[in-house]
PDB file of C-alpha atoms in Angstrom:
ATOM      1  CA  MET J   1     -15.048  -2.745 -14.426  1.00  0.00           C
ATOM      2  CA  PRO J   2     -15.535  -3.611 -10.472  1.00  0.00           C
ATOM      3  CA  ARG J   3     -18.478  -4.451  -9.367  1.00  0.00           C
ATOM      4  CA  GLY J   4     -20.556  -2.261  -7.391  1.00  0.00           C
ATOM      5  CA  ASP J   5     -21.949   1.348  -8.059  1.00  0.00           C
ATOM      6  CA  LYS J   6     -19.503   3.751  -8.031  1.00  0.00           C
ATOM      7  CA  SER J   7     -21.925   6.922  -7.863  1.00  0.00           C
ATOM      8  CA  ARG J   8     -21.297   7.064  -3.812  1.00  0.00           C
ATOM      9  CA  TYR J   9     -17.971   7.999  -4.172  1.00  0.00           C
ATOM     10  CA  THR J  10     -16.317  11.587  -4.141  1.00  0.00           C
ATOM     11  CA  ASP J  11     -14.371  12.683  -6.831  1.00  0.00           C
ATOM     12  CA  LYS J  12     -11.461  12.803  -4.867  1.00  0.00           C
ATOM     13  CA  GLN J  13     -12.332   9.137  -3.952  1.00  0.00           C
ATOM     14  CA  GLU J  14     -12.044   8.752  -8.095  1.00  0.00           C
ATOM     15  CA  ARG J  15      -9.093  10.415  -8.400  1.00  0.00           C
ATOM     16  CA  LYS J  16      -7.386   8.470  -5.669  1.00  0.00           C
ATOM     17  CA  ALA J  17      -8.527   4.997  -7.206  1.00  0.00           C
ATOM     18  CA  ASP J  18      -6.937   6.141 -10.444  1.00  0.00           C
ATOM     19  CA  HIS J  19      -3.878   6.754  -9.132  1.00  0.00           C
ATOM     20  CA  ILE J  20      -3.636   3.860  -7.226  1.00  0.00           C
ATOM     21  CA  ALA J  21      -4.246   1.460 -10.185  1.00  0.00           C
ATOM     22  CA  GLU J  22      -2.074   3.414 -13.116  1.00  0.00           C
ATOM     23  CA  GLY J  23       0.947   2.781 -10.018  1.00  0.00           C
ATOM     24  CA  TYR J  24      -0.353  -1.194 -10.096  1.00  0.00           C
ATOM     25  CA  GLU J  25      -0.612  -0.956 -13.987  1.00  0.00           C
ATOM     26  CA  LYS J  26       3.117   0.306 -14.054  1.00  0.00           C
ATOM     27  CA  ARG J  27       4.287  -2.539 -12.255  1.00  0.00           C
ATOM     28  CA  GLY J  28       2.538  -5.278 -14.493  1.00  0.00           C
ATOM     29  CA  VAL J  29      -0.507  -5.926 -12.756  1.00  0.00           C
ATOM     30  CA  PRO J  30      -3.497  -6.471 -15.384  1.00  0.00           C
ATOM     31  CA  GLU J  31      -5.518  -3.527 -15.689  1.00  0.00           C
ATOM     32  CA  ASP J  32      -8.787  -5.382 -14.380  1.00  0.00           C
ATOM     33  CA  GLU J  33      -7.038  -6.550 -11.093  1.00  0.00           C
ATOM     34  CA  ALA J  34      -5.404  -3.092 -11.006  1.00  0.00           C
ATOM     35  CA  GLU J  35      -8.710  -1.553 -10.486  1.00  0.00           C
ATOM     36  CA  ARG J  36     -10.321  -3.896  -8.129  1.00  0.00           C
ATOM     37  CA  ARG J  37      -7.136  -3.491  -5.636  1.00  0.00           C
ATOM     38  CA  ALA J  38      -7.571   0.222  -6.439  1.00  0.00           C
ATOM     39  CA  TRP J  39     -11.091   0.484  -5.288  1.00  0.00           C
ATOM     40  CA  ALA J  40     -10.237  -1.965  -2.085  1.00  0.00           C
ATOM     41  CA  THR J  41      -7.533   0.564  -1.151  1.00  0.00           C
ATOM     42  CA  VAL J  42     -10.068   3.438  -1.166  1.00  0.00           C
ATOM     43  CA  ASN J  43     -12.765   1.401   0.475  1.00  0.00           C
ATOM     44  CA  LYS J  44     -10.032   0.284   3.689  1.00  0.00           C
ATOM     45  CA  ASP J  45      -8.544   3.989   3.423  1.00  0.00           C
ATOM     46  CA  ASP J  46     -11.943   6.097   3.493  1.00  0.00           C
ATOM     47  CA  GLY J  47     -14.726   3.182   4.599  1.00  0.00           C
ATOM     48  CA  GLY J  48     -16.273   3.276   1.388  1.00  0.00           C
ATOM     49  CA  GLY J  49     -18.235   5.973  -0.534  1.00  0.00           C
ATOM     50  CA  ASN J  50     -18.922   9.021   1.052  1.00  0.00           C
ATOM     51  CA  LYS J  51     -21.188  11.504  -0.935  1.00  0.00           C
ATOM     52  CA  SER J  52     -23.648  12.027   1.759  1.00  0.00           C
ATOM     53  CA  GLY J  53     -24.887  11.292   5.506  1.00  0.00           C
ATOM     54  CA  SER J  54     -23.380  11.821   8.877  1.00  0.00           C
ATOM     55  CA  GLY J  55     -19.653  11.952   9.417  1.00  0.00           C
ATOM     56  CA  ARG J  56     -18.981  12.984   5.796  1.00  0.00           C
ATOM     57  CA  GLY J  57     -15.597  14.852   5.862  1.00  0.00           C
ATOM     58  CA  LYS J  58     -14.496  12.942   9.077  1.00  0.00           C
ATOM     59  CA  GLN J  59     -10.306  12.145   9.129  1.00  0.00           C
ATOM     60  CA  THR J  60     -10.403   8.196   8.372  1.00  0.00           C
ATOM     61  CA  GLY J  61      -7.716   7.486  11.549  1.00  0.00           C
ATOM     62  CA  ASN J  62      -5.322   5.764   9.072  1.00  0.00           C
ATOM     63  CA  PRO J  63      -1.844   7.480   9.181  1.00  0.00           C
ATOM     64  CA  ALA J  64       0.215   4.427   7.824  1.00  0.00           C
ATOM     65  CA  ALA J  65      -1.002   5.946   4.298  1.00  0.00           C
ATOM     66  CA  HIS J  66       0.523   9.224   4.986  1.00  0.00           C
ATOM     67  CA  LYS J  67       4.104   7.785   6.026  1.00  0.00           C
ATOM     68  CA  GLY J  68       5.412   6.764   2.787  1.00  0.00           C
ATOM     69  CA  GLY J  69       8.532   8.511   2.141  1.00  0.00           C
ATOM     70  CA  LYS J  70       8.930   9.967   5.716  1.00  0.00           C
ATOM     71  CA  LYS J  71      10.066   6.998   7.402  1.00  0.00           C
ATOM     72  CA  GLY J  72      12.101   5.182   4.592  1.00  0.00           C
ATOM     73  CA  GLY J  73      15.730   4.981   4.941  1.00  0.00           C
ATOM     74  CA  GLU J  74      16.014   6.249   8.509  1.00  0.00           C
ATOM     75  CA  ALA J  75      17.693   2.994  10.305  1.00  0.00           C
ATOM     76  CA  SER J  76      19.785   2.403   7.898  1.00  0.00           C
ATOM     77  CA  ALA J  77      21.076   5.821   7.298  1.00  0.00           C
ATOM     78  CA  SER J  78      21.792   6.146  11.064  1.00  0.00           C
ATOM     79  CA  ARG J  79      24.450   3.180  10.888  1.00  0.00           C
ATOM     80  CA  THR J  80      27.796   3.059   9.398  1.00  0.00           C
ATOM     81  CA  ALA J  81      28.792   0.486   6.375  1.00  0.00           C
ATOM     82  CA  GLU J  82      30.030  -1.951   8.636  1.00  0.00           C
ATOM     83  CA  GLU J  83      27.077  -2.131  11.148  1.00  0.00           C
ATOM     84  CA  ARG J  84      24.538  -2.706   7.467  1.00  0.00           C
ATOM     85  CA  SER J  85      27.148  -5.203   6.171  1.00  0.00           C
ATOM     86  CA  GLN J  86      27.363  -7.513   9.565  1.00  0.00           C
ATOM     87  CA  SER J  87      23.339  -6.770   9.577  1.00  0.00           C
ATOM     88  CA  ALA J  88      23.113  -8.491   6.130  1.00  0.00           C
ATOM     89  CA  LYS J  89      25.488 -11.088   6.665  1.00  0.00           C
ATOM     90  CA  LYS J  90      23.270 -12.208   9.835  1.00  0.00           C
ATOM     91  CA  ALA J  91      20.635 -12.108   7.429  1.00  0.00           C
ATOM     92  CA  ALA J  92      22.137 -14.434   4.585  1.00  0.00           C
ATOM     93  CA  ALA J  93      23.383 -16.489   7.714  1.00  0.00           C
ATOM     94  CA  THR J  94      19.723 -17.227   9.245  1.00  0.00           C
ATOM     95  CA  ARG J  95      17.839 -17.326   5.707  1.00  0.00           C
ATOM     96  CA  LYS J  96      20.481 -20.435   4.788  1.00  0.00           C
ATOM     97  CA  ARG J  97      19.823 -22.002   8.201  1.00  0.00           C
ATOM     98  CA  ASN J  98      16.054 -21.755   7.484  1.00  0.00           C
ATOM     99  CA  ALA J  99      16.510 -23.075   4.351  1.00  0.00           C
ATOM    100  CA  ALA J 100      18.768 -26.054   5.646  1.00  0.00           C
ATOM    101  CA  HIS J 101      15.649 -26.770   7.854  1.00  0.00           C
ATOM    102  CA  ALA J 102      12.840 -26.527   5.472  1.00  0.00           C
ATOM    103  CA  ALA J 103      14.761 -29.237   3.456  1.00  0.00           C
ATOM    104  CA  SER J 104      15.141 -31.647   6.319  1.00  0.00           C
TER     105      SER J 104
END
């Protein structure tokens, strides 16, 4: 269990942390590390526990957390297969060049 008193968090924040931790555990992260990362994410998004005090209910101003699934794939979907292939070849050449440079 992560350090710190969790009584200041709202039910919604606790559900959010549980959901995030489950996702990490599905990807093979140990349970205690998954829980630590989940609470860190909740703190980052919401600014910590929000049970009382001024400002409760204000938006956190973290729009990145809401973009998932909306933005993904737009760039590659608008390009032809040939353009994507050229881009992949260019990236492979860059990786090869960087690896050769790092080796020397």
